[in-house]
CSV table of C-alpha atoms in Angstrom, one decimal:
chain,number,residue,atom,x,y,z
A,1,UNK,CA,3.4,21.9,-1.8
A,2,UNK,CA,0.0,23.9,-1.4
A,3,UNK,CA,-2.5,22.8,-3.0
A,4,UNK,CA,-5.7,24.8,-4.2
A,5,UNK,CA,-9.0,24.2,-4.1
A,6,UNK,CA,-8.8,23.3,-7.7
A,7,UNK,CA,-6.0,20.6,-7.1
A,8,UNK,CA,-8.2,19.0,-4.3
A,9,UNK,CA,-11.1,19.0,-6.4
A,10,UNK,CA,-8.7,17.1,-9.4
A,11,UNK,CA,-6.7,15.1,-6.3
A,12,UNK,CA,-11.0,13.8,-5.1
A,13,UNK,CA,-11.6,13.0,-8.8
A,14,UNK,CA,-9.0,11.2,-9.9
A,15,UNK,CA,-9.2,8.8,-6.2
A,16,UNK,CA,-12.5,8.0,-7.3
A,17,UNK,CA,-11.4,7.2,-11.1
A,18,UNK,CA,-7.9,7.3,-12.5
A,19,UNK,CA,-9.4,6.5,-16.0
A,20,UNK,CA,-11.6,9.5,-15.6
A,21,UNK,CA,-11.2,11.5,-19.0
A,22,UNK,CA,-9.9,15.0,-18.6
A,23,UNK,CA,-12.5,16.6,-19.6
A,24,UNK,CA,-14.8,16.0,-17.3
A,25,UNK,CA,-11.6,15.9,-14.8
A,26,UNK,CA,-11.8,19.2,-15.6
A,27,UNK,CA,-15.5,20.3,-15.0
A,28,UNK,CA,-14.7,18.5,-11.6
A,29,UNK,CA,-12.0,21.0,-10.9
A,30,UNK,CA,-13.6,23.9,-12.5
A,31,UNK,CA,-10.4,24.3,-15.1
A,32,UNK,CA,-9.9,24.1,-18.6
A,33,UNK,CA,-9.1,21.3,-20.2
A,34,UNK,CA,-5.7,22.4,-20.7
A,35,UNK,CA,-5.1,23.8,-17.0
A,36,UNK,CA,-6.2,20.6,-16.0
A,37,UNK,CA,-3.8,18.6,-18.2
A,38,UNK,CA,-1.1,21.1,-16.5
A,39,UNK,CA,-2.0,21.1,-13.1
A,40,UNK,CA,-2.0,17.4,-13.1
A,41,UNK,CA,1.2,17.0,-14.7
A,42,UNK,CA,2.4,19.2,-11.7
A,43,UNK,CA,0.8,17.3,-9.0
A,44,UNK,CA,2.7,14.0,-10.6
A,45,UNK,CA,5.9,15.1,-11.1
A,46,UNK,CA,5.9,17.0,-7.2
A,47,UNK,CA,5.3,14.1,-5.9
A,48,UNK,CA,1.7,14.4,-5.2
A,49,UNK,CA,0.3,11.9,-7.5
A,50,UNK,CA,2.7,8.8,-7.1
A,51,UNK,CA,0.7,6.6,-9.5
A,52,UNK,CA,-1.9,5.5,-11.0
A,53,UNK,CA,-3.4,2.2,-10.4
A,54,UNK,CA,-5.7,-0.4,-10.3
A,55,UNK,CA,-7.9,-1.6,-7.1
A,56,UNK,CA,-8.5,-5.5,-7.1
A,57,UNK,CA,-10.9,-7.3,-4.8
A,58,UNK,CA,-8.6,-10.2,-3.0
A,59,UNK,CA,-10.8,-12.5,-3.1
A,60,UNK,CA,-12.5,-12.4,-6.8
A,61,UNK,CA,-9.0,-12.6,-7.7
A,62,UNK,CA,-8.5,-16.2,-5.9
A,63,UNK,CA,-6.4,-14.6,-2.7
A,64,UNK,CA,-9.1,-15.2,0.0
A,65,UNK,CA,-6.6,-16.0,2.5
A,66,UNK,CA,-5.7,-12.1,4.3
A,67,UNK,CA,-3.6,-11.4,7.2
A,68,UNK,CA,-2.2,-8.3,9.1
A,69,UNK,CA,1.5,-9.4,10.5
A,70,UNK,CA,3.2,-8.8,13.1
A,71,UNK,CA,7.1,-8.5,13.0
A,72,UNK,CA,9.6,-8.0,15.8
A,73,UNK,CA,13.1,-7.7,14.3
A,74,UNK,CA,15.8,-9.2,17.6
A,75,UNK,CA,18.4,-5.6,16.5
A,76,UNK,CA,17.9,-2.8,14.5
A,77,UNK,CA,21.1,-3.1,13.0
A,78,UNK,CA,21.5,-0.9,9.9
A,79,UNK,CA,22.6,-3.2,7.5
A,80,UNK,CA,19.5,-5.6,8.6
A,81,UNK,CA,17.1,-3.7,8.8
A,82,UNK,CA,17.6,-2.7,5.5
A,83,UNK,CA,17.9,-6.3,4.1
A,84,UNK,CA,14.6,-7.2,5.7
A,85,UNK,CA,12.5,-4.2,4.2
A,86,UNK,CA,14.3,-4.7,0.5
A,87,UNK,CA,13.4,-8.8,1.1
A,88,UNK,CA,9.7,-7.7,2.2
A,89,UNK,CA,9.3,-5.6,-0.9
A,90,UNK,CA,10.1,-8.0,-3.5
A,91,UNK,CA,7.5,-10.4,-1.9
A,92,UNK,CA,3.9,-10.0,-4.0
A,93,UNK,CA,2.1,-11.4,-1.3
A,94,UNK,CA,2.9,-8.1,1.0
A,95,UNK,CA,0.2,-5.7,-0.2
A,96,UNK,CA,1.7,-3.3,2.0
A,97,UNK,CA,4.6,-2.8,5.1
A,98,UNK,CA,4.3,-0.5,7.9
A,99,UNK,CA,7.6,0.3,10.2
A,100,UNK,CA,5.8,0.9,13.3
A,101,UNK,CA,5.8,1.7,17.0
A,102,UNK,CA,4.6,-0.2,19.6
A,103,UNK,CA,5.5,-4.1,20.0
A,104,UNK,CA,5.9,-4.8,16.9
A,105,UNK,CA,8.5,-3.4,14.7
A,106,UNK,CA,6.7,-4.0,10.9
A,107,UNK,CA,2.8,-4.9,10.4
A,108,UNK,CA,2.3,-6.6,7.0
A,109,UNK,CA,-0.6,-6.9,5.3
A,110,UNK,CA,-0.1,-10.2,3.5
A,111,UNK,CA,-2.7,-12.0,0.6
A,112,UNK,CA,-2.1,-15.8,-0.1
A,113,UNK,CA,-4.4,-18.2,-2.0
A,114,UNK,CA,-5.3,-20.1,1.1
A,115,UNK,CA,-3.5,-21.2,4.6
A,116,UNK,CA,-1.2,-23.8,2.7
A,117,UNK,CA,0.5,-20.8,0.7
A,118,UNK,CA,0.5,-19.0,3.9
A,119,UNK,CA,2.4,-21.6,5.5
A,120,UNK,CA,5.1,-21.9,2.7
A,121,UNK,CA,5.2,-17.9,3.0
A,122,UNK,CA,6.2,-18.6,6.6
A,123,UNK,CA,8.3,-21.3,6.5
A,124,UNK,CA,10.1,-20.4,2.8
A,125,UNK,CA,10.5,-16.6,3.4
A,126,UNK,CA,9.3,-15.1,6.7
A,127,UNK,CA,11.1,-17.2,9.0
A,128,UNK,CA,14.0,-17.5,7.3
A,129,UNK,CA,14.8,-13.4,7.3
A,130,UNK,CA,17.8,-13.0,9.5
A,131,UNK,CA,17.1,-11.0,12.3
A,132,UNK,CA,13.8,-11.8,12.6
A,133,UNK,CA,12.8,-13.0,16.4
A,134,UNK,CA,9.1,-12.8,16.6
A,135,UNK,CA,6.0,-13.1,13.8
A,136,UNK,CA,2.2,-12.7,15.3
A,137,UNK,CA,-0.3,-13.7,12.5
A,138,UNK,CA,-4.0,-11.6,12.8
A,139,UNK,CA,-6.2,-13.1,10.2
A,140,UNK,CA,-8.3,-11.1,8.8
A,141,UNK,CA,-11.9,-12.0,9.4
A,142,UNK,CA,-14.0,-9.8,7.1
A,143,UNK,CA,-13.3,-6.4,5.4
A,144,UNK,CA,-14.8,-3.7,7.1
A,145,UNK,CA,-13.8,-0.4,4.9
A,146,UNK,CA,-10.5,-0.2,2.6
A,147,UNK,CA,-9.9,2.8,0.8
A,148,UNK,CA,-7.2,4.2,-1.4
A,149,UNK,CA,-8.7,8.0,-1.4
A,150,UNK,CA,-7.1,9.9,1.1
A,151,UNK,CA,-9.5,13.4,2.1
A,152,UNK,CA,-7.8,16.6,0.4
C-alpha cells in the first residue's frame, strides 16, 4: 500500500497516542474529521494499523526480571518448528519472538517477576519444548531506548 503524506502524518500521531481523539488526529494530518475517520479505517483494515494498544513499564508492573533469549532448535522439521512457535506464543512471559539468522534460531524477549519465575519458565516450559537443543540467557541490564513508533 502507498501511503501519503497525510497517512504518515495520522500513522506518527496515532504511535505517539492511540487515545488521541480524531479531531485533533485530524489537524495532525491536515484532513477533515471525516477523511480522517476514513483514512484510518483504511489503514486498519489494509493491514497497516494492526492494533491498538497499551505500553506498560515492566517493572512498575512488578516484572523486573527481563531477558533476551537465545534458542537453537536441534531440526527444523516442519511439524516442530511449528509446535515450538504456537507453544512460545501462548506463553505471556514472551513479549515478543524473533525467527532469526545467525546462531541462534529464535531470540525471545522474556519478562518474569524475578529469577525464581525465570527458573520455573526454564525448567516448566522452555526446556521441556521438543526439539529444543540449546537456550543462552542475556539478562537485560538496563533499558536503553524501546519504542513502538516505527518512522513513516
Amino acid at each position: 500500500m502507498e501511503l501519503s503524506l497525510a497517512d504518515r502524518r495520522l500513522l506518527q500521531a496515532l504511535q505517539e497516542d492511540a487515545r488521541i481523539t480524531n479531531q485533533a488526529l485530524a489537524e495532525r494530518a491536515g484532513l477533515s474529521t471525516s477523511a480522517c475517520w476514513r483514512r484510518v479505517r483504511v489503514l486498519e483494515e489494509s493491514g497497516v494499523i494492526k492494533a491498538h494498544r497499551t505500553q506498560l513499564d515492566a517493572e512498575a508492573a512488578g516484572l523486573s526480571f527481563q531477558a533476551v533469549v537465545q534458542v537453537t532448535l536441534e531440526r527444523h522439521e516442519r511439524r516442530q518448528v511449528k509446535d515450538f512457535i504456537a507453544a512460545v506464543a501462548a506463553r505471556p512471559e514472551v513479549l515478543e519472538c524473533f525467527a532469526t539468522t545467525g546462531e541462534a534460531d529464535y531470540h525471545l524477549r522474556v519478562v518474569c517477576t524475578d529469577k525464581e519465575a525465570y527458573n520455573r519458565f526454564l525448567e516448566s516450559f522452555l526446556f521441556t519444548q521438543p526439539g529444543v537443543a540449546q537456550v543462552r540467557t542475556n539478562l537485560i541490564l538496563k533499558e536503553i531506548k524501546q519504542t513502538t513508533v516505527l518512522p513513516v
